[in-house]
Amino acid sequence: MSAEVVQSRRDWLLSERPASRMQARLGRAYVAWRRFSANRLAFVGLLIIIALLVIAALAGALAPYSPTFGDLKNSRLLAPSAEHWFGTDDLGRDILSRILYGSRWTLYVVILVAIIAAPIGLLVGTIAGYAGGWTDAILMRITDIVLAFPKLILALAFVAALGPGIENAVLAIAITSWPPYARIARAETLTVRNSDYIKAVQLMGASPFRIVLRHIMPLCISSLIVRVTLDMAGIILTAAGLGFLGLGAQPPLPEWGTMIASGRRFVLDQWWVAGAPGFAILIVSLGFNLLGDGLRDALDPRSGDQ
Amino acid sequence: MNRETKTLLDVDDLRVTFPTRTGVIEAVRGVSFSLGRERLGIVGESGSGKSQTGRAIMGVTPSQARISANKLAFDGIDLLRISPRERRALRGNRIAMILQDPKYSLDPVMSIGRQIVETLRTHERVSKAEARERALAMLEAVQIRDPKRVFDLHPHEVSGGMGQRAMIAMMLIAGPEMMIADEPTSALDVTVQLDVLGILDKLVSDRGMGLIFISHDLRLVSSFCDRVIVMYAGKVVEQLKASELGNAQHPYTRGLLNCMPKIGADRHPLPVLDRKPEWAA
Amino acid sequence: MTSAIAVDRLEVIFDRFRALKGVSLDVQPGESFGLVGESGSGKSTLLRAIAGLAPVASGSIAVNGKTLGTRRDKAFYREVQMVFQDPYGSLHPRQTVDRLLQEPLAIHGFADGEKRIQQALDEVGLGNGFRFRYSHQLSGGQRQRVAIARALILEPSILLLDEPTSALDASVQAEVLNLLEEVRRRRKLTFLMVSHDLAIITHMCERLMVMQSGEAVENLAASDLVERRVTKDYTRNLLRASDGFVRTA
């Protein structure tokens, strides 16, 4: 691609007078992208998350061994070597392969929690903030009650009631993690609900439902995305914690928390069994945190030149 | 040279630029003027660079801005050459500034009286009791009727006009020789506006201060100041005596005067300003 | 003839603060009526009460002969629209001009949206080049034009104007005032305009009411102000203040 083509494409994106809806939207996205990519650390975070996605998609092709069957006779608790980069566990399974497959479960948990908890929080928060009065009081007291319990304990209670397993763990984490989102959404809503532009929409005769859905929610979404991204690390850790306690994913599923749990018996002599999945959790959590920080700068609705 | 005509501030070719991601923004592009012990008005619309000119003289420009000038001298002191510390010492002591909204310039958690006392005591070594006496006297000088009561109030407990008076009192307590007032009355009601201007006027003539009055309101400036500088797109387009505003030469100045509705002048539609690119050249 | 706006002994109370203390007002169809006063006079509150944005404690408001309840129906908003003071605050920060103008059309179920948006933009002197801009890509005057276009797109008969030019530069103010006069003439609109500036009100309105701390001070014709036929000291003070600063030495 020649330099001129790149230049003209950029001018088109940054045009002060876009000629279509599409161009306006793309231009806006491009500005956010430029601000995001100017932040090196955030970019590293994004690369980590992309790597996670690629690994999860291609785990079958990338993994050198089966994640669930090991050679019990010859390869129990081998130290990291050329054949087994991360060593093997007590059942002779290749840890690298298990971690590669485990990325699928990590993504599964993270994505499911995000698409359950974030919309609940958004809905509760914006409705409470916009309606005010009794609706606000009731919704926010419910939020406070959920918020008052430590997340892991409440999740434990849910899983104990629903039975162990990764689906129930996801459900339990989702149910316990929406209150902070509701609080954020409510706070955002309170700052905009008395603004003239919301008043102007009221004066168009818009229903409260329409105002919340089409005018208030879009303003809350960016801070919510940031918060959800920053929470991803916590979600992974909670899922790993449940797995560790034996209430999340069940063996032989290669879930990282469960892997740490089963490796803890040999942590002093065969550190790699628990260390490798621990390191994987660390890297992915870091990736989400860096990404979240970058998104906060890129999406902040209050920043001037957007 | 007598006291009236002595030059207090000398500005020659002042430039203020802001580097941004998309290029350099030139807010002020070669402004020159001098100020004696008089009331000088700087008038312009938003983006004309009038506020940035005031800030550059005061030394409160954002840190990323670049300021250059052939000469920027206050009472013979080169303001661009001296250390930040010396600049700070000048600020508040010999040069004072009043901003548009007193709510943002007064400390919200400190009583008005204490703020005035603190200001005085950072610039002069005086006892607490004396500082208090002088603060009360100053509040009285800005026509606050019950200075003892206002002394103990916090900024949010007073009206806009009262807040602006307190702000003026605080700025004047150290006895500055020059004052920069950036839209000091724009946030106030018209009747209060005139009271505040009256106070400012009296203080300027009593103390022989030099005043730079920055405003968008050409009519107000022309009725208040001795001399008016009209700015457009970072440049001075016209300098003239306030009394001769009616004979302004530059089409921008005349357009600005013309386009405001006046009581009794039945002009429909109002004449609008036809901006010529060569004005900004 | 029924009045376009008839307000009778209106009281508005915010948390025990009486912002309006029994104000009455009568605006004829096609008339341009001004409300003048300083901050805290209740002039904006009166405007917002008519629009349904302020809590009415007692008294009544009738628009085109129809007395309004606490809830306004959709038909009301097709008759009455408002332009706000701050052009930076009255446009949604995340919506393009196109989206802003489409919203009222979508709410009221207009089919010919495309044509109306074009027309509305032309009417306020903004070409198609502005249609897909976000509000941060517009100057103050352009924003206020968009706000006027949005108010006009539902073809109301009454426009409430809350200091529509006080945040604008003098030269832009003249353009916006001219635009307002032009659309009023073309569409035979009724204006109810709030301002603290007597000169603007006498320029724009035939009749006006001076207000102070939630009460009406006096009702005047614009010509009364021009000839300085005022009866109340408060109005006289306002008039004097609008002449600029006078040195008393």
Short mmCIF file of N, CA and C in Angstrom, two decimals, chain C residues 152-203:
data_model
loop_
_atom_site.label_atom_id
_atom_site.label_comp_id
_atom_site.label_asym_id
_atom_site.label_seq_id
_atom_site.Cartn_x
_atom_site.Cartn_y
_atom_site.Cartn_z
N LEU C 152 -37.56 22.42 15.77
CA LEU C 152 -38.52 22.74 14.70
C LEU C 152 -38.98 21.52 13.94
N ILE C 153 -38.27 20.42 14.06
CA ILE C 153 -38.51 19.28 13.17
C ILE C 153 -39.89 18.66 13.41
N LEU C 154 -40.45 18.85 14.63
CA LEU C 154 -41.79 18.33 14.90
C LEU C 154 -42.87 19.35 14.53
N GLU C 155 -42.45 20.47 13.94
CA GLU C 155 -43.38 21.52 13.53
C GLU C 155 -44.27 21.98 14.65
N PRO C 156 -43.70 22.47 15.74
CA PRO C 156 -44.50 22.98 16.85
C PRO C 156 -45.06 24.35 16.48
N SER C 157 -46.03 24.80 17.28
CA SER C 157 -46.53 26.15 17.06
C SER C 157 -45.95 27.12 18.10
N ILE C 158 -45.41 26.54 19.17
CA ILE C 158 -44.87 27.38 20.24
C ILE C 158 -43.42 26.98 20.49
N LEU C 159 -42.54 27.96 20.58
CA LEU C 159 -41.14 27.68 20.89
C LEU C 159 -40.78 28.38 22.19
N LEU C 160 -40.26 27.60 23.13
CA LEU C 160 -39.78 28.17 24.39
C LEU C 160 -38.28 28.36 24.26
N LEU C 161 -37.81 29.57 24.50
CA LEU C 161 -36.38 29.86 24.31
C LEU C 161 -35.77 30.29 25.64
N ASP C 162 -34.85 29.48 26.14
CA ASP C 162 -34.24 29.77 27.44
C ASP C 162 -32.85 30.37 27.22
N GLU C 163 -32.75 31.66 27.19
CA GLU C 163 -31.48 32.36 26.96
C GLU C 163 -30.71 31.71 25.80
N PRO C 164 -31.31 31.65 24.63
CA PRO C 164 -30.70 30.83 23.57
C PRO C 164 -29.35 31.36 23.08
N THR C 165 -29.01 32.60 23.40
CA THR C 165 -27.75 33.13 22.85
C THR C 165 -26.77 33.59 23.93
N SER C 166 -27.08 33.37 25.20
CA SER C 166 -26.22 33.96 26.22
C SER C 166 -24.86 33.29 26.30
N ALA C 167 -24.73 32.08 25.75
CA ALA C 167 -23.43 31.42 25.78
C ALA C 167 -22.63 31.66 24.50
N LEU C 168 -23.15 32.50 23.64
CA LEU C 168 -22.52 32.68 22.32
C LEU C 168 -21.82 34.03 22.22
N ASP C 169 -20.86 34.11 21.31
CA ASP C 169 -20.21 35.38 21.02
C ASP C 169 -21.20 36.34 20.38
N ALA C 170 -20.91 37.63 20.51
CA ALA C 170 -21.84 38.65 20.03
C ALA C 170 -22.18 38.48 18.55
N SER C 171 -21.17 38.18 17.73
CA SER C 171 -21.45 38.10 16.30
C SER C 171 -22.29 36.86 15.98
N VAL C 172 -22.04 35.78 16.72
CA VAL C 172 -22.82 34.56 16.52
C VAL C 172 -24.23 34.77 17.05
N GLN C 173 -24.32 35.51 18.16
CA GLN C 173 -25.62 35.82 18.73
C GLN C 173 -26.50 36.50 17.69
N ALA C 174 -25.94 37.45 16.97
CA ALA C 174 -26.73 38.16 15.96
C ALA C 174 -27.25 37.18 14.91
N GLU C 175 -26.39 36.25 14.49
CA GLU C 175 -26.82 35.28 13.48
C GLU C 175 -27.97 34.41 13.99
N VAL C 176 -27.83 33.95 15.25
CA VAL C 176 -28.86 33.07 15.80
C VAL C 176 -30.16 33.83 16.02
N LEU C 177 -30.07 35.07 16.49
CA LEU C 177 -31.29 35.86 16.68
C LEU C 177 -31.98 36.09 15.34
N ASN C 178 -31.20 36.38 14.30
CA ASN C 178 -31.79 36.57 12.98
C ASN C 178 -32.48 35.31 12.51
N LEU C 179 -31.81 34.17 12.75
CA LEU C 179 -32.39 32.90 12.35
C LEU C 179 -33.72 32.67 13.06
N LEU C 180 -33.75 32.95 14.37
CA LEU C 180 -34.98 32.74 15.13
C LEU C 180 -36.10 33.62 14.60
N GLU C 181 -35.76 34.87 14.30
CA GLU C 181 -36.79 35.77 13.76
C GLU C 181 -37.32 35.27 12.42
N GLU C 182 -36.38 34.75 11.63
CA GLU C 182 -36.76 34.28 10.32
C GLU C 182 -37.71 33.07 10.40
N VAL C 183 -37.36 32.10 11.25
CA VAL C 183 -38.24 30.92 11.33
C VAL C 183 -39.57 31.30 11.96
N ARG C 184 -39.55 32.27 12.83
CA ARG C 184 -40.80 32.68 13.45
C ARG C 184 -41.73 33.28 12.39
N ARG C 185 -41.14 34.13 11.56
CA ARG C 185 -41.95 34.76 10.53
C ARG C 185 -42.48 33.71 9.55
N ARG C 186 -41.58 32.81 9.14
CA ARG C 186 -41.96 31.84 8.13
C ARG C 186 -43.01 30.87 8.65
N ARG C 187 -42.85 30.45 9.89
CA ARG C 187 -43.75 29.41 10.41
C ARG C 187 -44.84 29.97 11.32
N LYS C 188 -44.89 31.28 11.46
CA LYS C 188 -45.88 31.94 12.32
C LYS C 188 -45.88 31.35 13.73
N LEU C 189 -44.70 31.28 14.30
CA LEU C 189 -44.55 30.66 15.61
C LEU C 189 -44.88 31.64 16.72
N THR C 190 -45.22 31.07 17.85
CA THR C 190 -45.33 31.86 19.07
C THR C 190 -44.04 31.65 19.85
N PHE C 191 -43.42 32.75 20.30
CA PHE C 191 -42.19 32.64 21.07
C PHE C 191 -42.46 33.02 22.53
N LEU C 192 -41.86 32.24 23.43
CA LEU C 192 -41.76 32.71 24.81
C LEU C 192 -40.27 32.64 25.13
N MET C 193 -39.67 33.82 25.31
CA MET C 193 -38.22 33.89 25.37
C MET C 193 -37.76 34.46 26.70
N VAL C 194 -36.78 33.77 27.29
CA VAL C 194 -36.21 34.21 28.55
C VAL C 194 -34.84 34.83 28.28
N SER C 195 -34.57 35.97 28.91
CA SER C 195 -33.22 36.53 28.80
C SER C 195 -32.97 37.47 29.96
N HIS C 196 -31.69 37.66 30.26
CA HIS C 196 -31.36 38.65 31.28
C HIS C 196 -31.04 39.98 30.60
N ASP C 197 -31.02 39.96 29.27
CA ASP C 197 -30.56 41.12 28.51
C ASP C 197 -31.77 41.87 27.94
N LEU C 198 -32.00 43.06 28.46
CA LEU C 198 -33.15 43.84 28.00
C LEU C 198 -33.07 44.16 26.51
N ALA C 199 -31.86 44.40 26.03
CA ALA C 199 -31.72 44.76 24.61
C ALA C 199 -32.18 43.61 23.72
N ILE C 200 -31.83 42.39 24.09
CA ILE C 200 -32.24 41.24 23.28
C ILE C 200 -33.75 41.09 23.32
N ILE C 201 -34.32 41.23 24.51
CA ILE C 201 -35.77 41.07 24.62
C ILE C 201 -36.52 42.15 23.84
N THR C 202 -36.07 43.39 23.93
CA THR C 202 -36.77 44.43 23.17
C THR C 202 -36.59 44.22 21.67
N HIS C 203 -35.46 43.64 21.30
CA HIS C 203 -35.24 43.37 19.89
C HIS C 203 -36.16 42.25 19.38
#
